[in-house]
Amino acid sequence: PGGVSVRIVYPGSSDWFKKIVTMYRIIVSLLFVFGLYGGVSAQSLASFKERLSQPAGSAAVTVVEHGDAAGVVSRESQSNDRIRFKGYRIGIFFDNGAEARANALAAKQTFETAFPDIPVYLVYENPYFKVSAGNCVTSEEAIVLLGKIRSQFPEAYLMREDLTVADLIR
């Protein structure tokens, strides 16, 4: 059957780095095992594979696509937005005041400028505007991201959120 193999070469013996790499391996494996990569166009799949092969550290990652993996991905196109699971995001704004909408838009734009590689979401849940960022599967990953974001947004906070498989691929 089709799938993607990921070979990772560790540059050193950093436990933190190994945990991050292991987490990505688990995520990729789970997504393929359960056939959850549906809804990914060829362009977004290529983008995902490119991001996967360029880790933040100095590890070397080789992504090898097997057989009909792209076909399986495109056949499962409807399932990404329906399947939800609990994950984490970082809250950077939450308000319902008179200027809440304008302030939420400003917070989102400031975040996008400071952290262009991290997805950011502006949501209106009556009566609140909230801005959150990231798509973290584990609390450990979210805590690392929170530390990074607090350099620009000192009042940022961790929040539990429903995520979809499509969120992870973006």
mmCIF file with all atom_site columns, C-alpha atoms in Angstrom:
data_model
loop_
_atom_site.group_PDB
_atom_site.id
_atom_site.type_symbol
_atom_site.label_atom_id
_atom_site.label_alt_id
_atom_site.label_comp_id
_atom_site.label_asym_id
_atom_site.label_entity_id
_atom_site.label_seq_id
_atom_site.pdbx_PDB_ins_code
_atom_site.Cartn_x
_atom_site.Cartn_y
_atom_site.Cartn_z
_atom_site.occupancy
_atom_site.B_iso_or_equiv
_atom_site.pdbx_formal_charge
_atom_site.auth_seq_id
_atom_site.auth_comp_id
_atom_site.auth_asym_id
_atom_site.auth_atom_id
_atom_site.pdbx_PDB_model_num
ATOM 1   C CA . PRO A 1 1   ? 0.000   0.000  0.000  1.00 0.00 ? 1   PRO A CA 1
ATOM 2   C CA . GLY A 1 2   ? 0.995   3.627  -0.508 1.00 0.00 ? 2   GLY A CA 1
ATOM 3   C CA . GLY A 1 3   ? 2.590   5.723  2.182  1.00 0.00 ? 3   GLY A CA 1
ATOM 4   C CA . VAL A 1 4   ? 5.442   8.002  3.041  1.00 0.00 ? 4   VAL A CA 1
ATOM 5   C CA . SER A 1 5   ? 8.678   6.911  4.682  1.00 0.00 ? 5   SER A CA 1
ATOM 6   C CA . VAL A 1 6   ? 10.552  9.390  6.798  1.00 0.00 ? 6   VAL A CA 1
ATOM 7   C CA . ARG A 1 7   ? 14.217  8.786  7.642  1.00 0.00 ? 7   ARG A CA 1
ATOM 8   C CA . ILE A 1 8   ? 15.695  11.092 10.234 1.00 0.00 ? 8   ILE A CA 1
ATOM 9   C CA . VAL A 1 9   ? 19.378  11.511 11.021 1.00 0.00 ? 9   VAL A CA 1
ATOM 10  C CA . TYR A 1 10  ? 20.045  13.028 14.441 1.00 0.00 ? 10  TYR A CA 1
ATOM 11  C CA . PRO A 1 11  ? 22.903  15.568 14.572 1.00 0.00 ? 11  PRO A CA 1
ATOM 12  C CA . GLY A 1 12  ? 23.530  14.986 18.269 1.00 0.00 ? 12  GLY A CA 1
ATOM 13  C CA . SER A 1 13  ? 22.004  13.391 21.304 1.00 0.00 ? 13  SER A CA 1
ATOM 14  C CA . SER A 1 14  ? 19.609  16.171 22.300 1.00 0.00 ? 14  SER A CA 1
ATOM 15  C CA . ASP A 1 15  ? 16.622  14.610 24.074 1.00 0.00 ? 15  ASP A CA 1
ATOM 16  C CA . TRP A 1 16  ? 14.430  17.609 23.242 1.00 0.00 ? 16  TRP A CA 1
ATOM 17  C CA . PHE A 1 17  ? 15.174  17.286 19.539 1.00 0.00 ? 17  PHE A CA 1
ATOM 18  C CA . LYS A 1 18  ? 14.526  13.545 19.603 1.00 0.00 ? 18  LYS A CA 1
ATOM 19  C CA . LYS A 1 19  ? 11.156  14.115 21.288 1.00 0.00 ? 19  LYS A CA 1
ATOM 20  C CA . ILE A 1 20  ? 10.108  16.637 18.633 1.00 0.00 ? 20  ILE A CA 1
ATOM 21  C CA . VAL A 1 21  ? 11.195  14.327 15.820 1.00 0.00 ? 21  VAL A CA 1
ATOM 22  C CA . THR A 1 22  ? 9.429   11.382 17.450 1.00 0.00 ? 22  THR A CA 1
ATOM 23  C CA . MET A 1 23  ? 6.275   13.467 17.770 1.00 0.00 ? 23  MET A CA 1
ATOM 24  C CA . TYR A 1 24  ? 6.344   14.304 14.050 1.00 0.00 ? 24  TYR A CA 1
ATOM 25  C CA . ARG A 1 25  ? 6.906   10.645 13.182 1.00 0.00 ? 25  ARG A CA 1
ATOM 26  C CA . ILE A 1 26  ? 3.914   9.646  15.286 1.00 0.00 ? 26  ILE A CA 1
ATOM 27  C CA . ILE A 1 27  ? 1.699   12.308 13.726 1.00 0.00 ? 27  ILE A CA 1
ATOM 28  C CA . VAL A 1 28  ? 2.652   11.359 10.176 1.00 0.00 ? 28  VAL A CA 1
ATOM 29  C CA . SER A 1 29  ? 2.240   7.650  10.929 1.00 0.00 ? 29  SER A CA 1
ATOM 30  C CA . LEU A 1 30  ? -1.157  8.112  12.559 1.00 0.00 ? 30  LEU A CA 1
ATOM 31  C CA . LEU A 1 31  ? -2.438  10.252 9.740  1.00 0.00 ? 31  LEU A CA 1
ATOM 32  C CA . PHE A 1 32  ? -1.486  7.664  7.142  1.00 0.00 ? 32  PHE A CA 1
ATOM 33  C CA . VAL A 1 33  ? -2.603  4.660  9.196  1.00 0.00 ? 33  VAL A CA 1
ATOM 34  C CA . PHE A 1 34  ? -6.085  6.067  9.623  1.00 0.00 ? 34  PHE A CA 1
ATOM 35  C CA . GLY A 1 35  ? -6.256  7.473  6.092  1.00 0.00 ? 35  GLY A CA 1
ATOM 36  C CA . LEU A 1 36  ? -6.782  10.986 7.333  1.00 0.00 ? 36  LEU A CA 1
ATOM 37  C CA . TYR A 1 37  ? -4.798  12.793 4.717  1.00 0.00 ? 37  TYR A CA 1
ATOM 38  C CA . GLY A 1 38  ? -7.898  13.243 2.541  1.00 0.00 ? 38  GLY A CA 1
ATOM 39  C CA . GLY A 1 39  ? -8.742  16.613 1.086  1.00 0.00 ? 39  GLY A CA 1
ATOM 40  C CA . VAL A 1 40  ? -5.177  17.512 0.334  1.00 0.00 ? 40  VAL A CA 1
ATOM 41  C CA . SER A 1 41  ? -4.620  18.828 -3.133 1.00 0.00 ? 41  SER A CA 1
ATOM 42  C CA . ALA A 1 42  ? -1.423  17.942 -4.941 1.00 0.00 ? 42  ALA A CA 1
ATOM 43  C CA . GLN A 1 43  ? -0.144  21.439 -4.226 1.00 0.00 ? 43  GLN A CA 1
ATOM 44  C CA . SER A 1 44  ? -0.765  21.309 -0.470 1.00 0.00 ? 44  SER A CA 1
ATOM 45  C CA . LEU A 1 45  ? 0.645   17.758 -0.269 1.00 0.00 ? 45  LEU A CA 1
ATOM 46  C CA . ALA A 1 46  ? 3.796   18.956 -1.995 1.00 0.00 ? 46  ALA A CA 1
ATOM 47  C CA . SER A 1 47  ? 3.956   21.900 0.401  1.00 0.00 ? 47  SER A CA 1
ATOM 48  C CA . PHE A 1 48  ? 3.545   19.560 3.391  1.00 0.00 ? 48  PHE A CA 1
ATOM 49  C CA . LYS A 1 49  ? 6.298   17.224 2.160  1.00 0.00 ? 49  LYS A CA 1
ATOM 50  C CA . GLU A 1 50  ? 8.596   20.194 1.591  1.00 0.00 ? 50  GLU A CA 1
ATOM 51  C CA . ARG A 1 51  ? 7.980   21.535 5.117  1.00 0.00 ? 51  ARG A CA 1
ATOM 52  C CA . LEU A 1 52  ? 8.470   18.048 6.567  1.00 0.00 ? 52  LEU A CA 1
ATOM 53  C CA . SER A 1 53  ? 11.841  17.698 4.863  1.00 0.00 ? 53  SER A CA 1
ATOM 54  C CA . GLN A 1 54  ? 13.101  21.049 6.229  1.00 0.00 ? 54  GLN A CA 1
ATOM 55  C CA . PRO A 1 55  ? 13.265  20.676 10.026 1.00 0.00 ? 55  PRO A CA 1
ATOM 56  C CA . ALA A 1 56  ? 14.027  23.634 12.282 1.00 0.00 ? 56  ALA A CA 1
ATOM 57  C CA . GLY A 1 57  ? 17.174  21.953 13.615 1.00 0.00 ? 57  GLY A CA 1
ATOM 58  C CA . SER A 1 58  ? 20.182  20.626 11.773 1.00 0.00 ? 58  SER A CA 1
ATOM 59  C CA . ALA A 1 59  ? 18.808  17.122 11.171 1.00 0.00 ? 59  ALA A CA 1
ATOM 60  C CA . ALA A 1 60  ? 18.641  15.643 7.698  1.00 0.00 ? 60  ALA A CA 1
ATOM 61  C CA . VAL A 1 61  ? 15.190  14.370 6.715  1.00 0.00 ? 61  VAL A CA 1
ATOM 62  C CA . THR A 1 62  ? 14.452  12.361 3.593  1.00 0.00 ? 62  THR A CA 1
ATOM 63  C CA . VAL A 1 63  ? 10.834  11.969 2.475  1.00 0.00 ? 63  VAL A CA 1
ATOM 64  C CA . VAL A 1 64  ? 10.200  9.099  0.065  1.00 0.00 ? 64  VAL A CA 1
ATOM 65  C CA . GLU A 1 65  ? 6.722   8.739  -1.418 1.00 0.00 ? 65  GLU A CA 1
ATOM 66  C CA . HIS A 1 66  ? 5.686   5.165  -2.099 1.00 0.00 ? 66  HIS A CA 1
ATOM 67  C CA . GLY A 1 67  ? 3.460   3.882  -4.863 1.00 0.00 ? 67  GLY A CA 1
ATOM 68  C CA . ASP A 1 68  ? 0.034   5.400  -5.049 1.00 0.00 ? 68  ASP A CA 1
ATOM 69  C CA . ALA A 1 69  ? 0.261   7.587  -1.922 1.00 0.00 ? 69  ALA A CA 1
ATOM 70  C CA . ALA A 1 70  ? -0.844  10.680 -3.848 1.00 0.00 ? 70  ALA A CA 1
ATOM 71  C CA . GLY A 1 71  ? -3.841  8.767  -5.224 1.00 0.00 ? 71  GLY A CA 1
ATOM 72  C CA . VAL A 1 72  ? -4.893  7.638  -1.763 1.00 0.00 ? 72  VAL A CA 1
ATOM 73  C CA . VAL A 1 73  ? -4.569  11.192 -0.514 1.00 0.00 ? 73  VAL A CA 1
ATOM 74  C CA . SER A 1 74  ? -6.763  12.631 -3.242 1.00 0.00 ? 74  SER A CA 1
ATOM 75  C CA . ARG A 1 75  ? -9.430  9.882  -2.895 1.00 0.00 ? 75  ARG A CA 1
ATOM 76  C CA . GLU A 1 76  ? -9.911  10.683 0.784  1.00 0.00 ? 76  GLU A CA 1
ATOM 77  C CA . SER A 1 77  ? -10.588 14.354 0.076  1.00 0.00 ? 77  SER A CA 1
ATOM 78  C CA . GLN A 1 78  ? -13.748 14.702 2.140  1.00 0.00 ? 78  GLN A CA 1
ATOM 79  C CA . SER A 1 79  ? -12.606 13.511 5.577  1.00 0.00 ? 79  SER A CA 1
ATOM 80  C CA . ASN A 1 80  ? -10.154 16.244 6.690  1.00 0.00 ? 80  ASN A CA 1
ATOM 81  C CA . ASP A 1 81  ? -12.640 18.819 7.903  1.00 0.00 ? 81  ASP A CA 1
ATOM 82  C CA . ARG A 1 82  ? -14.995 16.316 9.525  1.00 0.00 ? 82  ARG A CA 1
ATOM 83  C CA . ILE A 1 83  ? -12.567 14.501 11.786 1.00 0.00 ? 83  ILE A CA 1
ATOM 84  C CA . ARG A 1 84  ? -11.826 16.504 14.919 1.00 0.00 ? 84  ARG A CA 1
ATOM 85  C CA . PHE A 1 85  ? -9.556  15.856 17.864 1.00 0.00 ? 85  PHE A CA 1
ATOM 86  C CA . LYS A 1 86  ? -8.435  17.768 20.932 1.00 0.00 ? 86  LYS A CA 1
ATOM 87  C CA . GLY A 1 87  ? -5.286  19.802 20.526 1.00 0.00 ? 87  GLY A CA 1
ATOM 88  C CA . TYR A 1 88  ? -3.840  23.095 21.708 1.00 0.00 ? 88  TYR A CA 1
ATOM 89  C CA . ARG A 1 89  ? -3.539  26.638 20.446 1.00 0.00 ? 89  ARG A CA 1
ATOM 90  C CA . ILE A 1 90  ? -2.055  29.751 21.982 1.00 0.00 ? 90  ILE A CA 1
ATOM 91  C CA . GLY A 1 91  ? -4.560  32.491 22.793 1.00 0.00 ? 91  GLY A CA 1
ATOM 92  C CA . ILE A 1 92  ? -3.262  35.978 22.082 1.00 0.00 ? 92  ILE A CA 1
ATOM 93  C CA . PHE A 1 93  ? -6.474  38.037 22.241 1.00 0.00 ? 93  PHE A CA 1
ATOM 94  C CA . PHE A 1 94  ? -9.919  37.636 23.838 1.00 0.00 ? 94  PHE A CA 1
ATOM 95  C CA . ASP A 1 95  ? -12.350 40.531 24.292 1.00 0.00 ? 95  ASP A CA 1
ATOM 96  C CA . ASN A 1 96  ? -15.944 41.664 23.827 1.00 0.00 ? 96  ASN A CA 1
ATOM 97  C CA . GLY A 1 97  ? -15.559 45.429 24.256 1.00 0.00 ? 97  GLY A CA 1
ATOM 98  C CA . ALA A 1 98  ? -16.650 48.165 21.871 1.00 0.00 ? 98  ALA A CA 1
ATOM 99  C CA . GLU A 1 99  ? -13.326 48.043 20.000 1.00 0.00 ? 99  GLU A CA 1
ATOM 100 C CA . ALA A 1 100 ? -12.898 44.263 20.218 1.00 0.00 ? 100 ALA A CA 1
ATOM 101 C CA . ARG A 1 101 ? -13.180 43.608 16.473 1.00 0.00 ? 101 ARG A CA 1
ATOM 102 C CA . ALA A 1 102 ? -10.625 46.273 15.528 1.00 0.00 ? 102 ALA A CA 1
ATOM 103 C CA . ASN A 1 103 ? -8.287  45.171 18.324 1.00 0.00 ? 103 ASN A CA 1
ATOM 104 C CA . ALA A 1 104 ? -8.608  41.519 17.270 1.00 0.00 ? 104 ALA A CA 1
ATOM 105 C CA . LEU A 1 105 ? -7.727  42.393 13.667 1.00 0.00 ? 105 LEU A CA 1
ATOM 106 C CA . ALA A 1 106 ? -4.748  44.435 14.884 1.00 0.00 ? 106 ALA A CA 1
ATOM 107 C CA . ALA A 1 107 ? -3.553  41.567 17.105 1.00 0.00 ? 107 ALA A CA 1
ATOM 108 C CA . LYS A 1 108 ? -3.864  39.117 14.195 1.00 0.00 ? 108 LYS A CA 1
ATOM 109 C CA . GLN A 1 109 ? -1.894  41.394 11.849 1.00 0.00 ? 109 GLN A CA 1
ATOM 110 C CA . THR A 1 110 ? 0.797   42.010 14.467 1.00 0.00 ? 110 THR A CA 1
ATOM 111 C CA . PHE A 1 111 ? 1.108   38.266 15.033 1.00 0.00 ? 111 PHE A CA 1
ATOM 112 C CA . GLU A 1 112 ? 1.315   37.491 11.295 1.00 0.00 ? 112 GLU A CA 1
ATOM 113 C CA . THR A 1 113 ? 4.123   40.027 10.963 1.00 0.00 ? 113 THR A CA 1
ATOM 114 C CA . ALA A 1 114 ? 6.067   38.690 13.957 1.00 0.00 ? 114 ALA A CA 1
ATOM 115 C CA . PHE A 1 115 ? 5.480   34.970 13.255 1.00 0.00 ? 115 PHE A CA 1
ATOM 116 C CA . PRO A 1 116 ? 4.738   34.462 9.543  1.00 0.00 ? 116 PRO A CA 1
ATOM 117 C CA . ASP A 1 117 ? 5.216   30.664 9.717  1.00 0.00 ? 117 ASP A CA 1
ATOM 118 C CA . ILE A 1 118 ? 2.656   30.065 12.479 1.00 0.00 ? 118 ILE A CA 1
ATOM 119 C CA . PRO A 1 119 ? -1.020  29.845 11.493 1.00 0.00 ? 119 PRO A CA 1
ATOM 120 C CA . VAL A 1 120 ? -3.244  32.390 13.248 1.00 0.00 ? 120 VAL A CA 1
ATOM 121 C CA . TYR A 1 121 ? -7.033  32.342 13.582 1.00 0.00 ? 121 TYR A CA 1
ATOM 122 C CA . LEU A 1 122 ? -9.524  35.127 14.295 1.00 0.00 ? 122 LEU A CA 1
ATOM 123 C CA . VAL A 1 123 ? -12.890 33.800 15.488 1.00 0.00 ? 123 VAL A CA 1
ATOM 124 C CA . TYR A 1 124 ? -16.062 35.503 16.648 1.00 0.00 ? 124 TYR A CA 1
ATOM 125 C CA . GLU A 1 125 ? -17.958 33.458 19.238 1.00 0.00 ? 125 GLU A CA 1
ATOM 126 C CA . ASN A 1 126 ? -20.832 35.623 20.408 1.00 0.00 ? 126 ASN A CA 1
ATOM 127 C CA . PRO A 1 127 ? -20.092 37.951 22.177 1.00 0.00 ? 127 PRO A CA 1
ATOM 128 C CA . TYR A 1 128 ? -16.298 37.521 22.069 1.00 0.00 ? 128 TYR A CA 1
ATOM 129 C CA . PHE A 1 129 ? -13.615 38.050 19.455 1.00 0.00 ? 129 PHE A CA 1
ATOM 130 C CA . LYS A 1 130 ? -10.667 35.757 19.963 1.00 0.00 ? 130 LYS A CA 1
ATOM 131 C CA . VAL A 1 131 ? -7.351  35.363 18.196 1.00 0.00 ? 131 VAL A CA 1
ATOM 132 C CA . SER A 1 132 ? -5.396  32.142 18.594 1.00 0.00 ? 132 SER A CA 1
ATOM 133 C CA . ALA A 1 133 ? -2.317  30.691 16.951 1.00 0.00 ? 133 ALA A CA 1
ATOM 134 C CA . GLY A 1 134 ? -0.685  27.362 16.234 1.00 0.00 ? 134 GLY A CA 1
ATOM 135 C CA . ASN A 1 135 ? -1.907  23.814 15.776 1.00 0.00 ? 135 ASN A CA 1
ATOM 136 C CA . CYS A 1 136 ? -0.319  21.784 18.551 1.00 0.00 ? 136 CYS A CA 1
ATOM 137 C CA . VAL A 1 137 ? -1.067  18.112 19.067 1.00 0.00 ? 137 VAL A CA 1
ATOM 138 C CA . THR A 1 138 ? 0.602   17.773 22.464 1.00 0.00 ? 138 THR A CA 1
ATOM 139 C CA . SER A 1 139 ? 0.756   20.059 25.472 1.00 0.00 ? 139 SER A CA 1
ATOM 140 C CA . GLU A 1 140 ? 4.561   19.906 25.344 1.00 0.00 ? 140 GLU A CA 1
ATOM 141 C CA . GLU A 1 141 ? 4.586   21.260 21.790 1.00 0.00 ? 141 GLU A CA 1
ATOM 142 C CA . ALA A 1 142 ? 2.130   23.988 22.837 1.00 0.00 ? 142 ALA A CA 1
ATOM 143 C CA . ILE A 1 143 ? 4.261   24.999 25.830 1.00 0.00 ? 143 ILE A CA 1
ATOM 144 C CA . VAL A 1 144 ? 7.327   25.403 23.600 1.00 0.00 ? 144 VAL A CA 1
ATOM 145 C CA . LEU A 1 145 ? 5.273   27.534 21.196 1.00 0.00 ? 145 LEU A CA 1
ATOM 146 C CA . LEU A 1 146 ? 3.852   29.563 24.096 1.00 0.00 ? 146 LEU A CA 1
ATOM 147 C CA . GLY A 1 147 ? 7.375   30.439 25.237 1.00 0.00 ? 147 GLY A CA 1
ATOM 148 C CA . LYS A 1 148 ? 8.247   31.625 21.741 1.00 0.00 ? 148 LYS A CA 1
ATOM 149 C CA . ILE A 1 149 ? 5.064   33.712 21.371 1.00 0.00 ? 149 ILE A CA 1
ATOM 150 C CA . ARG A 1 150 ? 5.344   35.353 24.793 1.00 0.00 ? 150 ARG A CA 1
ATOM 151 C CA . SER A 1 151 ? 8.373   37.282 23.559 1.00 0.00 ? 151 SER A CA 1
ATOM 152 C CA . GLN A 1 152 ? 5.942   39.421 21.528 1.00 0.00 ? 152 GLN A CA 1
ATOM 153 C CA . PHE A 1 153 ? 2.655   38.739 23.362 1.00 0.00 ? 153 PHE A CA 1
ATOM 154 C CA . PRO A 1 154 ? 3.447   38.539 27.107 1.00 0.00 ? 154 PRO A CA 1
ATOM 155 C CA . GLU A 1 155 ? -0.171  37.824 28.065 1.00 0.00 ? 155 GLU A CA 1
ATOM 156 C CA . ALA A 1 156 ? -0.501  34.841 25.696 1.00 0.00 ? 156 ALA A CA 1
ATOM 157 C CA . TYR A 1 157 ? -2.067  31.736 27.214 1.00 0.00 ? 157 TYR A CA 1
ATOM 158 C CA . LEU A 1 158 ? -2.498  28.052 26.432 1.00 0.00 ? 158 LEU A CA 1
ATOM 159 C CA . MET A 1 159 ? -5.956  26.924 25.312 1.00 0.00 ? 159 MET A CA 1
ATOM 160 C CA . ARG A 1 160 ? -7.489  23.556 24.531 1.00 0.00 ? 160 ARG A CA 1
ATOM 161 C CA . GLU A 1 161 ? -9.063  23.561 21.072 1.00 0.00 ? 161 GLU A CA 1
ATOM 162 C CA . ASP A 1 162 ? -10.747 21.213 18.605 1.00 0.00 ? 162 ASP A CA 1
ATOM 163 C CA . LEU A 1 163 ? -8.416  20.719 15.631 1.00 0.00 ? 163 LEU A CA 1
ATOM 164 C CA . THR A 1 164 ? -8.914  18.982 12.303 1.00 0.00 ? 164 THR A CA 1
ATOM 165 C CA . VAL A 1 165 ? -6.438  17.025 10.234 1.00 0.00 ? 165 VAL A CA 1
ATOM 166 C CA . ALA A 1 166 ? -6.624  19.841 7.674  1.00 0.00 ? 166 ALA A CA 1
ATOM 167 C CA . ASP A 1 167 ? -5.333  22.240 10.353 1.00 0.00 ? 167 ASP A CA 1
ATOM 168 C CA . LEU A 1 168 ? -2.157  20.170 10.722 1.00 0.00 ? 168 LEU A CA 1
ATOM 169 C CA . ILE A 1 169 ? -1.479  20.097 7.006  1.00 0.00 ? 169 ILE A CA 1
ATOM 170 C CA . ARG A 1 170 ? -1.739  23.877 6.507  1.00 0.00 ? 170 ARG A CA 1
#
